[in-house]
Coordinates of C-alpha atoms and ligand atoms in Angstrom, one line a residue:
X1 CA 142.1 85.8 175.6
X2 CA 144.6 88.0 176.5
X3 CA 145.4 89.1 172.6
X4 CA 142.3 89.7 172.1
X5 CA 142.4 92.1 174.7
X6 CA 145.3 93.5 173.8
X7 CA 144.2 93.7 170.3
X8 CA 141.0 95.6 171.5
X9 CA 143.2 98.0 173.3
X10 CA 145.6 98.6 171.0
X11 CA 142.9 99.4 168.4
X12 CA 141.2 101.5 170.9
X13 CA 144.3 103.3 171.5
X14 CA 144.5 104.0 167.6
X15 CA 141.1 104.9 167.0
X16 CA 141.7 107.7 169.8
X17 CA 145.2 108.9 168.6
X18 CA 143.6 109.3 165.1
X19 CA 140.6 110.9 166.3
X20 CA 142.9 113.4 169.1
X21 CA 145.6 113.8 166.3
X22 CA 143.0 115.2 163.7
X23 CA 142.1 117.6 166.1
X24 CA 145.0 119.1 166.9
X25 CA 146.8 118.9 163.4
X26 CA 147.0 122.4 161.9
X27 CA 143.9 122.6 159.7
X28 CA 144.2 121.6 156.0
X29 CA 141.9 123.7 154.9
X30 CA 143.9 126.5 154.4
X31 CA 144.9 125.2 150.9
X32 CA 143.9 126.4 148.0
X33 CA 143.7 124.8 144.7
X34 CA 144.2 125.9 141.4
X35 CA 143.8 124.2 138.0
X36 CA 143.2 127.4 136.2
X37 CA 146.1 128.2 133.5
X38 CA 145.3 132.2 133.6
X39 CA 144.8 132.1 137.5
X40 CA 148.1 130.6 137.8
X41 CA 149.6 133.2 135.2
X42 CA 148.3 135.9 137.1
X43 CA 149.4 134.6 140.2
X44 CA 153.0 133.6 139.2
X45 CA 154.2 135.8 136.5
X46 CA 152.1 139.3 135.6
X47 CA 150.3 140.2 138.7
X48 CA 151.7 138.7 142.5
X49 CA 155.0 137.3 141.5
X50 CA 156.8 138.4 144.7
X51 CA 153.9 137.4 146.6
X52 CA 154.4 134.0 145.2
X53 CA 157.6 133.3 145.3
X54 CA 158.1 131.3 148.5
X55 CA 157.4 127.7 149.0
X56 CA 156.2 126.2 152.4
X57 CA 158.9 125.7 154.9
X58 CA 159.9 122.1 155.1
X59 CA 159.2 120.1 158.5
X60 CA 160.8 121.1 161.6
X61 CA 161.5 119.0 164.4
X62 CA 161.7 120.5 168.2
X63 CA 165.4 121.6 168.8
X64 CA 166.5 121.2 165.7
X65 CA 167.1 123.6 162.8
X66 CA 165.1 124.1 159.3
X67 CA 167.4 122.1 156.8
X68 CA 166.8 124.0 153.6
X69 CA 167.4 123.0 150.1
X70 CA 167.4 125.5 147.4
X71 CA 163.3 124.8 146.9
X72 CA 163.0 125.8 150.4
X73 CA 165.0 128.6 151.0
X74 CA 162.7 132.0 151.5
X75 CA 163.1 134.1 148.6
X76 CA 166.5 136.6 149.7
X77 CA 170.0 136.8 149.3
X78 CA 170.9 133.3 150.6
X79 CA 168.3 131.7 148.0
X80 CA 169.8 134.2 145.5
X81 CA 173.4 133.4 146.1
X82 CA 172.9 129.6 145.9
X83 CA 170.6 128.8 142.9
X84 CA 172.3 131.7 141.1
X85 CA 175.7 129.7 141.5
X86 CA 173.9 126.7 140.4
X87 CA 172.6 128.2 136.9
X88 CA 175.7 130.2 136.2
X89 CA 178.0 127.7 137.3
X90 CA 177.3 124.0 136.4
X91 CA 174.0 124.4 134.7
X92 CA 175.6 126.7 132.2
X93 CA 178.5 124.4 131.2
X94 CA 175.8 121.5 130.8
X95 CA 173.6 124.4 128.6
X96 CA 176.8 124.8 126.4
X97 CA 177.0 121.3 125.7
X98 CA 180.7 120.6 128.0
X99 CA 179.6 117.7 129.5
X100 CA 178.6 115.8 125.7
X101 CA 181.3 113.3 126.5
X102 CA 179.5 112.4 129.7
X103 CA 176.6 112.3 128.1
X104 CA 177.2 109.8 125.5
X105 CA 179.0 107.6 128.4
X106 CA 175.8 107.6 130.3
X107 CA 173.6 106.8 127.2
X108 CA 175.5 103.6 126.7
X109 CA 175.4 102.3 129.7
X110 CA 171.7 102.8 129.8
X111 CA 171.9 100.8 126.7
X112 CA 174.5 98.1 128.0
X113 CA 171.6 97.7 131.2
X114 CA 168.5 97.6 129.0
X115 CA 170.7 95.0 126.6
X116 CA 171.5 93.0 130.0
X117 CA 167.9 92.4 130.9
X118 CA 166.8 91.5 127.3
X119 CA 166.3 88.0 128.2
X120 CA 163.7 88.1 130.5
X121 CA 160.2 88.4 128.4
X122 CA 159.0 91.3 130.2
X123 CA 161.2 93.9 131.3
X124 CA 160.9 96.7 134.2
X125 CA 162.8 99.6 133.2
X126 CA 162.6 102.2 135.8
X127 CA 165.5 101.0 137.9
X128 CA 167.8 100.9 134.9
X129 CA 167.3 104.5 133.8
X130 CA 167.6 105.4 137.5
X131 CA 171.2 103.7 137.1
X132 CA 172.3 105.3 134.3
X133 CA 170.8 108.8 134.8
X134 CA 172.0 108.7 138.8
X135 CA 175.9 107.9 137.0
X136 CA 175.6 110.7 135.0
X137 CA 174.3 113.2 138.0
X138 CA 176.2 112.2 140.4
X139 CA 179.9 112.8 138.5
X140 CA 178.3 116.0 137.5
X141 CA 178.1 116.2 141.2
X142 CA 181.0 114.4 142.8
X143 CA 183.8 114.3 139.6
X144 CA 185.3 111.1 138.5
X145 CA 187.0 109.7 141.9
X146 CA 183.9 108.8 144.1
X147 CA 183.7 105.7 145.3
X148 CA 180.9 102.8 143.8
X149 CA 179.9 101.8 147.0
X150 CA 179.4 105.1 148.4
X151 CA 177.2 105.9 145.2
X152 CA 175.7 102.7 145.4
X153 CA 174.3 104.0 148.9
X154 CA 173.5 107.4 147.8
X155 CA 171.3 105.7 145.1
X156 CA 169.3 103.2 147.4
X157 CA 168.4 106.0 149.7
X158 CA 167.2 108.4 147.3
X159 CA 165.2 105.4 145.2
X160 CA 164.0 104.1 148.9
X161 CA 162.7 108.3 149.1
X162 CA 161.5 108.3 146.3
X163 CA 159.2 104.8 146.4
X164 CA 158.1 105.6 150.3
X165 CA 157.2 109.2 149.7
X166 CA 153.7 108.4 147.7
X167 CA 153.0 105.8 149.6
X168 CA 153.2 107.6 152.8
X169 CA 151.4 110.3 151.2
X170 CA 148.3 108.3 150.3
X171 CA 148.3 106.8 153.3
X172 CA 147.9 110.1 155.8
X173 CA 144.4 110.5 155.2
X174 CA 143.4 107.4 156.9
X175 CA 144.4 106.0 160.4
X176 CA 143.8 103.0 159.4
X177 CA 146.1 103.3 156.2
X178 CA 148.3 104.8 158.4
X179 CA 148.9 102.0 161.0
X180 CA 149.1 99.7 158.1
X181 CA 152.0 101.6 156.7
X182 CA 154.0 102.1 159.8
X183 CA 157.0 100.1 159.0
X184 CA 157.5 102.3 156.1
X185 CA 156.8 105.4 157.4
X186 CA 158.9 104.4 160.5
X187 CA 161.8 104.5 156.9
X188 CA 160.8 107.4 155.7
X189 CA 160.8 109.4 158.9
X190 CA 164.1 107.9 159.2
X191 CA 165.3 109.8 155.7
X192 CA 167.0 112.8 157.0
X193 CA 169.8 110.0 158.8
X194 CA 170.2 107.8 156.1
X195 CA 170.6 110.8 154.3
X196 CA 173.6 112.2 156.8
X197 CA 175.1 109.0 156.5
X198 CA 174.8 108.1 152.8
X199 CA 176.3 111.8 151.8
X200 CA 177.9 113.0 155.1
X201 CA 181.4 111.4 154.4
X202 CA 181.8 112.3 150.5
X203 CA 181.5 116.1 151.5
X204 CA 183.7 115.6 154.7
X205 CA 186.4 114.3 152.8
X206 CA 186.2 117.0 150.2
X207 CA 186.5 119.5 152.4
X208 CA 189.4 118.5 154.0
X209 CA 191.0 117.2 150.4
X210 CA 190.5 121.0 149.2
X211 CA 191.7 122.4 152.1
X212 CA 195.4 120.5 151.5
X213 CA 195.1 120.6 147.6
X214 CA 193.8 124.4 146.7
X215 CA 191.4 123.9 143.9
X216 CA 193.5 120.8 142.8
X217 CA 191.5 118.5 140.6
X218 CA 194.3 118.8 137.6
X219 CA 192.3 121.2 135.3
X220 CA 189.2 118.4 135.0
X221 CA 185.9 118.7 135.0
X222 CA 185.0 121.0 138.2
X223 CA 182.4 119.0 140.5
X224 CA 178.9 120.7 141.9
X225 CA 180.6 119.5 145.2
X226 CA 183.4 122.1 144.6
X227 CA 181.3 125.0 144.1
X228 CA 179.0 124.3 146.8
X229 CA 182.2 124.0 149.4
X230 CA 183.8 127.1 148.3
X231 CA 180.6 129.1 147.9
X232 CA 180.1 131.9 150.0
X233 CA 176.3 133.2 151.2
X234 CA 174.8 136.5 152.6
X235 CA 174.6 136.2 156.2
X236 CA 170.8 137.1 157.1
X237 CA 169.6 140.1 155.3
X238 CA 172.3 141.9 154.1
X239 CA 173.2 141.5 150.4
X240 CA 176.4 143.2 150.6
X241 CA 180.0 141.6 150.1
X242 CA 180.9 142.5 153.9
X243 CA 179.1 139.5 155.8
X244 CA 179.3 136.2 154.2
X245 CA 179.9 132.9 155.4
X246 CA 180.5 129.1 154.0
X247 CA 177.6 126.8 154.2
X248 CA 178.0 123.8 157.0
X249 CA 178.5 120.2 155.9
X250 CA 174.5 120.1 157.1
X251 CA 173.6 122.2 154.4
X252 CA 175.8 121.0 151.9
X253 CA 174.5 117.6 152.0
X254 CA 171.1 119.2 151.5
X255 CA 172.0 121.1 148.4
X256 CA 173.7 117.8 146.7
X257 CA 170.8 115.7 147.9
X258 CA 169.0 118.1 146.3
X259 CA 170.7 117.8 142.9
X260 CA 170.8 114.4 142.7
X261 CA 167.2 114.3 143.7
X262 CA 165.6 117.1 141.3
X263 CA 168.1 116.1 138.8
X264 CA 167.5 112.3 138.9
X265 CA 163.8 111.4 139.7
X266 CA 161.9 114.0 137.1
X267 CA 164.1 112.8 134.6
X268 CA 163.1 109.0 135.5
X269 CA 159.7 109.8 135.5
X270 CA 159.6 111.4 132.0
X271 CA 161.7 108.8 130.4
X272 CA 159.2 105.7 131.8
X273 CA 156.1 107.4 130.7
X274 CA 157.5 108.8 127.2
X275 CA 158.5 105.1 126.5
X276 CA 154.9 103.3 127.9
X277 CA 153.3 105.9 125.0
X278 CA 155.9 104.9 122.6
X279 CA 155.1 101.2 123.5
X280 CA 151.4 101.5 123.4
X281 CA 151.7 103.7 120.2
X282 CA 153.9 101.9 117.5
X283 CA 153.4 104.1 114.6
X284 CA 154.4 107.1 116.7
X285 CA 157.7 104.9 117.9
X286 CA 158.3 104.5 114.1
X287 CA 158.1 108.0 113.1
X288 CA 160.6 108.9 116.1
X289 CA 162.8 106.1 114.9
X290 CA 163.1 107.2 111.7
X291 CA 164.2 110.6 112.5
X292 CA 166.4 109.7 115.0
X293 CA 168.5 107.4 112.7
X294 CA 167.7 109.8 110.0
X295 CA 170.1 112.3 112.1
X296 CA 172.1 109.7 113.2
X297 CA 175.7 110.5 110.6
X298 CA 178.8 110.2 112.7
X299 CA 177.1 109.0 116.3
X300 CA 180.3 110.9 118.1
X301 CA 177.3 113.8 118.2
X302 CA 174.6 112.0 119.2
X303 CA 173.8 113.5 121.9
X304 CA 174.3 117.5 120.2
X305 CA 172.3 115.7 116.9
X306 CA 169.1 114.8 119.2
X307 CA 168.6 118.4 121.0
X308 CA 167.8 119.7 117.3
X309 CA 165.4 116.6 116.5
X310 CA 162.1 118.2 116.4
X311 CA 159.7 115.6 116.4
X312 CA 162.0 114.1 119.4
X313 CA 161.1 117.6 121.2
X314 CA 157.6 117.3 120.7
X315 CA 157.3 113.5 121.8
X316 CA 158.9 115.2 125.0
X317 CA 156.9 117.9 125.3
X318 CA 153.5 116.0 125.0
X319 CA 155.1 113.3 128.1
X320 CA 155.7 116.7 129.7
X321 CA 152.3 117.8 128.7
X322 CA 150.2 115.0 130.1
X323 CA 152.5 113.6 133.4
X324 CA 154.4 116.7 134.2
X325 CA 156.9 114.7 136.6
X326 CA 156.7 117.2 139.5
X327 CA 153.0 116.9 139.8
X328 CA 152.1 119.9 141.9
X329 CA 153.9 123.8 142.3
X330 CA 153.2 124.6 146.1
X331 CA 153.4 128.6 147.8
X332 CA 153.2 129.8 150.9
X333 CA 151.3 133.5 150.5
X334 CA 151.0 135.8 152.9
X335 CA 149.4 138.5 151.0
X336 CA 145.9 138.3 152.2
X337 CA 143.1 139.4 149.7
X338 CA 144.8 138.1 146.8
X339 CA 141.6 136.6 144.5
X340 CA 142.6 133.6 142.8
X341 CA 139.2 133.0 140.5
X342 CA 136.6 132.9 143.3
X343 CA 139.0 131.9 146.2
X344 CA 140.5 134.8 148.2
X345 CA 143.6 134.5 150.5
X346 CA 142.6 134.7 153.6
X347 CA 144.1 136.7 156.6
X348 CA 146.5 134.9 157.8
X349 CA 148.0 133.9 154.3
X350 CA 146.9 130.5 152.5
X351 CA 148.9 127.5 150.5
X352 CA 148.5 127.8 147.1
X353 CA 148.9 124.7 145.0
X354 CA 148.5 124.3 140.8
X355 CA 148.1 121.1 139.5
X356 CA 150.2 121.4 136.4
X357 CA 148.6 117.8 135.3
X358 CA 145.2 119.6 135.0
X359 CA 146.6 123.0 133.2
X360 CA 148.5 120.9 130.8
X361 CA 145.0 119.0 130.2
X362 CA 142.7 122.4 130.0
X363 CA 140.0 121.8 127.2
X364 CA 140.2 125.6 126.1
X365 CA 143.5 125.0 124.7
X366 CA 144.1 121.7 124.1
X367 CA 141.9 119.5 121.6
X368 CA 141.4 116.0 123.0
X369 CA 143.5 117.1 125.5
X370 CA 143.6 113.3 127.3
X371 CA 145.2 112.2 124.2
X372 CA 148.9 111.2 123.7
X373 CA 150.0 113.1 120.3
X374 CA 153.2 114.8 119.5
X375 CA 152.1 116.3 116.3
X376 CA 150.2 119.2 118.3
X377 CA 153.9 120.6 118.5
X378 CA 154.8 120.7 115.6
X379 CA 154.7 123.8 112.9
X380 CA 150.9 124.8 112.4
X381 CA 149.9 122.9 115.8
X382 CA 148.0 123.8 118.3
X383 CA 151.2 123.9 120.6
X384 CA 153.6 125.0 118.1
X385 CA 156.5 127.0 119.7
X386 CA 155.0 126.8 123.5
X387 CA 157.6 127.8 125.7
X388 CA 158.8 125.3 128.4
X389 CA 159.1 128.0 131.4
X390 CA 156.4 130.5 130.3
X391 CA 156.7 134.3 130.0
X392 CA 155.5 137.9 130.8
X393 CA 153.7 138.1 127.7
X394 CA 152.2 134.7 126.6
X395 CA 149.1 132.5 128.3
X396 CA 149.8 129.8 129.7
X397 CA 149.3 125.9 127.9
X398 CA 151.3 124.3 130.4
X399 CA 154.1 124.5 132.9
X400 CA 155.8 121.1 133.5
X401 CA 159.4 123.3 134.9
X402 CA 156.5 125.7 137.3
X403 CA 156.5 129.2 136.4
X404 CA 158.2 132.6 137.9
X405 CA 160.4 133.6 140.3
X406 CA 161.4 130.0 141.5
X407 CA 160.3 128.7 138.0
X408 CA 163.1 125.1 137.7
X409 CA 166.5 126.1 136.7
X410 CA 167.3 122.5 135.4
X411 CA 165.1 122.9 132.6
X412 CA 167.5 123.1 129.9
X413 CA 170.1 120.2 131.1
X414 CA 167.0 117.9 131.8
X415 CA 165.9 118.5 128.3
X416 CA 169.0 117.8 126.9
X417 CA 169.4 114.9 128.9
X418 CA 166.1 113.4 128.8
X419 CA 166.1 113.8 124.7
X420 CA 170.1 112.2 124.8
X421 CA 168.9 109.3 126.6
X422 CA 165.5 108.8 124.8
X423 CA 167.3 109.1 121.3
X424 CA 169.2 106.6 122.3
X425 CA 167.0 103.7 123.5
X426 CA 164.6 104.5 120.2
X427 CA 167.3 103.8 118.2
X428 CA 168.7 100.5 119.8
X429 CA 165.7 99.0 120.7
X430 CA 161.5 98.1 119.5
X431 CA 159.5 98.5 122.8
X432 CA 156.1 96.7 122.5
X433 CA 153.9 96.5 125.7
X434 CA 154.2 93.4 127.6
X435 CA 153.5 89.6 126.7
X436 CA 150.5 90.2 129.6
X437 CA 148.5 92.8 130.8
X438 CA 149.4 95.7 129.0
X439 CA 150.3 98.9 130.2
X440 CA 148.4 101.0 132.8
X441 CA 148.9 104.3 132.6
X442 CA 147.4 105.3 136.4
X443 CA 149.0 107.8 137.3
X444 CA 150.5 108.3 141.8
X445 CA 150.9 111.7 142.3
X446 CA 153.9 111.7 145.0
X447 CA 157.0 113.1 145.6
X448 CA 157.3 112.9 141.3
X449 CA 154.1 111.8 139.3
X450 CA 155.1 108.2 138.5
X451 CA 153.2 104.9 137.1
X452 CA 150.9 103.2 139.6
X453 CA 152.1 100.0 137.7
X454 CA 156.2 100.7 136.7
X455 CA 156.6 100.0 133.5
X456 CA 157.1 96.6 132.1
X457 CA 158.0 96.3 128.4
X458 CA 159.0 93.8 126.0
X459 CA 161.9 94.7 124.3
X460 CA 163.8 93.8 121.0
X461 CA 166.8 95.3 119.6
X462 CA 167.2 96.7 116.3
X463 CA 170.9 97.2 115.6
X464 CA 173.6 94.7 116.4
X465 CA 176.7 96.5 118.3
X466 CA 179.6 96.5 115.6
Ligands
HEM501 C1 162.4 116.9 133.4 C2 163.1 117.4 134.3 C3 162.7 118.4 135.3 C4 161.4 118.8 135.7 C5 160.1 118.4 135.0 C6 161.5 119.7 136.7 C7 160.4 120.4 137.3 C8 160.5 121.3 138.3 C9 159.4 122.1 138.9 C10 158.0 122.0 138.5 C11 159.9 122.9 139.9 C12 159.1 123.8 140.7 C13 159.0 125.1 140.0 C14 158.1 126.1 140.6 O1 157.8 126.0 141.8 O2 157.6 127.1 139.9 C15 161.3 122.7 139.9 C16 162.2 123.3 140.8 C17 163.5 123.1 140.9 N1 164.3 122.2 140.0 FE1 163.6 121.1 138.5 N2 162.8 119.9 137.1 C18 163.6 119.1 136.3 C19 164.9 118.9 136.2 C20 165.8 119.5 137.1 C21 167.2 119.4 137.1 C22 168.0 118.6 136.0 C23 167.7 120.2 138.1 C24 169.1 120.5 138.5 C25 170.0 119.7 138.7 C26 166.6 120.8 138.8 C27 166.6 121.6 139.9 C28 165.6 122.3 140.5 C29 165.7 123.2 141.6 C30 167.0 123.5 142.3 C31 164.4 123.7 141.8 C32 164.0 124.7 142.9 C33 164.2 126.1 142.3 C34 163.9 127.3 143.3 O3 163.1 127.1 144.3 O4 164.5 128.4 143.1 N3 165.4 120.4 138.1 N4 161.7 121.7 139.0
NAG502 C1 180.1 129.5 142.2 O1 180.8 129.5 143.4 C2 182.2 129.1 143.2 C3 182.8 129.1 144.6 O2 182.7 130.3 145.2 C4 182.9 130.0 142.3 O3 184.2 129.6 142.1 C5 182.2 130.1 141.0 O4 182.8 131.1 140.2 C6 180.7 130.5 141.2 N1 180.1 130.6 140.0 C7 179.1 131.5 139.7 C8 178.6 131.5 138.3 O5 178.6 132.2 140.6

């Protein structure tokens, strides 16, 4: 008798918080929507690109500070200073191929954790390209001499991010979805501290190890890490070289969670759902096979021999094309009376979101447009020569990296990266949908657009190792 009670009460209790919380959230409403390729090209590049070149501020919580990450940062001399150290520092030596080596180290692990599992009949592959592509990132990151269990950490809370995030998501519109999730959104509230914890130590002990060893790390390759402690930002509005200041630990371990995080997860994403098409399309698997090994003389530039594979690029470009990873580019506009289509910004500014799944999909440009095929990219196509981050003067067919002032500045090392690794497990291995089931391809838009069902695959290999 007395549960029951309790069990009315408590539900009562719900029903009310839902009902008094709705009310006193900040109104949703105030988002716009675009799906429109030449709204979004007016709106990002040729006509408002300083008014949209801010994303929404992330959450704050009362009494404590805004914990920015490069994404977040207003548009200024801080966001300047740090993503322009990011492109012209490590992005650049990954662009002119310096970390190759690293590269091809990575790839074969992927391929030593794919042989590992080959056993089972069906095989779930998303956790083993996280591992491989998280190794890769994270000496990129951290150098050589970080610890395995300190990585192992840093891994579990991003992948624990990363699988809460949609799920949270999905479940905000309902109270009832809500109180069903609670335990995990009680863990994903909890993010920020894992995060401390997991990264917190690795940039406290670099700091102190470069403030007894000036620059030491013996001439080898120079971590993100390094960069990010010795970098020195604009203090508030002044661009000049008279008032800068190093970043706190606070905000270093949001720029390398960052990293790890936009460098990681997209890259996952695009590799599952290139290889559920290449399952679920053999003849398309065969052609890419065959110009893979085809370019395959002397494997000591594999990963230099696949960035110049064209029909490679376009098997990219189409995964790109139809689950752009990073499923939405978000703005926060201020400039009220901007028209995008029939919508207007209204006074007190709007956020504007475009769904790069639907512009890559747009029926004006793209015949079957639902359909999974490559050759559309090729000479004579249909999306011959599209640019990946598109400019002043062409329209828009899709944007997968966003577009404009804070357009992704990883595009070209997740390229390579994505085609290195891809290359790779094409050439090792047959993938053939699973013994049951086959694949669903539903997509979950979350924090990265990933499989509603992760991938399961049966798997054979091709070569023997020598
Ligand atoms: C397939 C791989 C990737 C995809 C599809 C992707 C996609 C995107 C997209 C759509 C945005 C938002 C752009 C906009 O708002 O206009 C973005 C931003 C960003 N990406 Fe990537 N990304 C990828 C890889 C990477 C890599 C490897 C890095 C670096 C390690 C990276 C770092 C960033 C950063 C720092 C931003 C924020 C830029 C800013 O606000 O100035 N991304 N990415
Ligand atoms: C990035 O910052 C580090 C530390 O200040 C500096 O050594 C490096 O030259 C910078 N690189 C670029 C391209 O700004």
């Amino acid at each position: 008798m007395v549960a029951v009670e309790l069990l009315t009460l408590g539900l009562a209790l719900a029903i009310f918080l839902s009902v008094f919380r709705r009310n006193t959230a900040r109104p949703r409403d105030d988002t716009l929507t675009v799906y429109d390729p030449a709204i979004a090209r007016s709106a990002l590049i040729v006509d408002h690109g300083d008014a949209f070149a801010n994303r929404p501020s992330p959450p704050t919580r009362p009494g404590r500070p805004v914990r920015h990450s490069i994404s977040s940062l207003p548009y200024g001399p801080a966001w300047r200073a740090v993503r322009s150290n990011l492109t012209g520092d490590i992005l650049r030596r990954a662009r002119l191929g310096a970390f190759a080596p690293l590269e091809r180290e990575a790839a074969e692990a992927l391929v030593a954790g794919v042989s590992a599992a080959l056993g089972a009949s069906d095989v779930a592959v998303r956790h083993i390209v996280h591992r491989a592509i998280f190794g890769l990132i994270a000496r990129l990151c951290f150098g050589d001499d970080i610890d395995a269990r300190d990585l192992g950490n840093m891994r579990r809370v991003l992948e624990e991010f990363f699988d809460s995030y949609a799920v949270v998501k999905a479940s905000e519109s309902s109270w009832l979805a809500r109180l069903r999730q609670w335990r995990l959104r009680r863990r994903y509230a909890g993010t920020y501290g894992r995060l401390d914890e997991a990264f917190m130590p690795t940039v406290m002990a670099r700091r102190r190890h470069l403030t007894t060893h000036q620059g030491g790390n013996g001439g080898g390759l120079r971590p993100h890490l390094d960069s990010l402690l010795e970098l020195r930002v604009p203090t508030d509005d002044d661009d000049g070289e008279h008032s800068r200041r190093a970043l706190t630990d606070a905000e270093v371990v949001m720029f390398v969670w960052e990293f790890l995080g936009a460098g990681t997860l997209s890259l996952m994403s695009c590799v599952e759902w290139t290889l559920a098409h290449l399952a679920a399309k053999p003849e398309i698997q065969e052609k890419l096979h065959r110009e893979v090994a085809a370019g395959d003389q002397g494997k000591d530039d594999a990963a230099a021999s696949a960035l110049r594979l064209p029909y490679l690029h376009a098997v990219v470009l189409e995964s790109l094309r139809l689950h752009p990873p990073v499923p939405f580019v978000v703005r926060e506009v201020h400039a009220e009376g901007i028209a995008l289509g029939k919508a207007v910004v209204p006074p007190g500014g709007a956020r504007v979101r475009f769904v790069l799944g639907a512009i890559g999909r747009d029926g004006q440009v793209w015949s079957d447009p639902e359909e999974f095929r490559p050759e559309r990219f090729l000479d004579g196509g249909e999306g011959e020569g599209v640019s990946l981050v598109p400019g002043q003067k062409e329209i828009i067919k899709m944007m997968p990296f966003g577009a404009g002032r804070r357009h992704c500045p990883g595009v070209a090392m997740g390229m390579a990266h994505i085609k290195c690794f891809l290359a790779e497990l094409v050439r090792e291995f047959e993938w053939a949908p699973p013994v049951e089931g086959g694949i669903d391809f539903t997509e979950v838009d979350g924090f990265r657009k990933s499989m509603k069902t992760p991938l399961r695959v049966r798997i054979t290999r091709r070569s023997y190792p020598k």
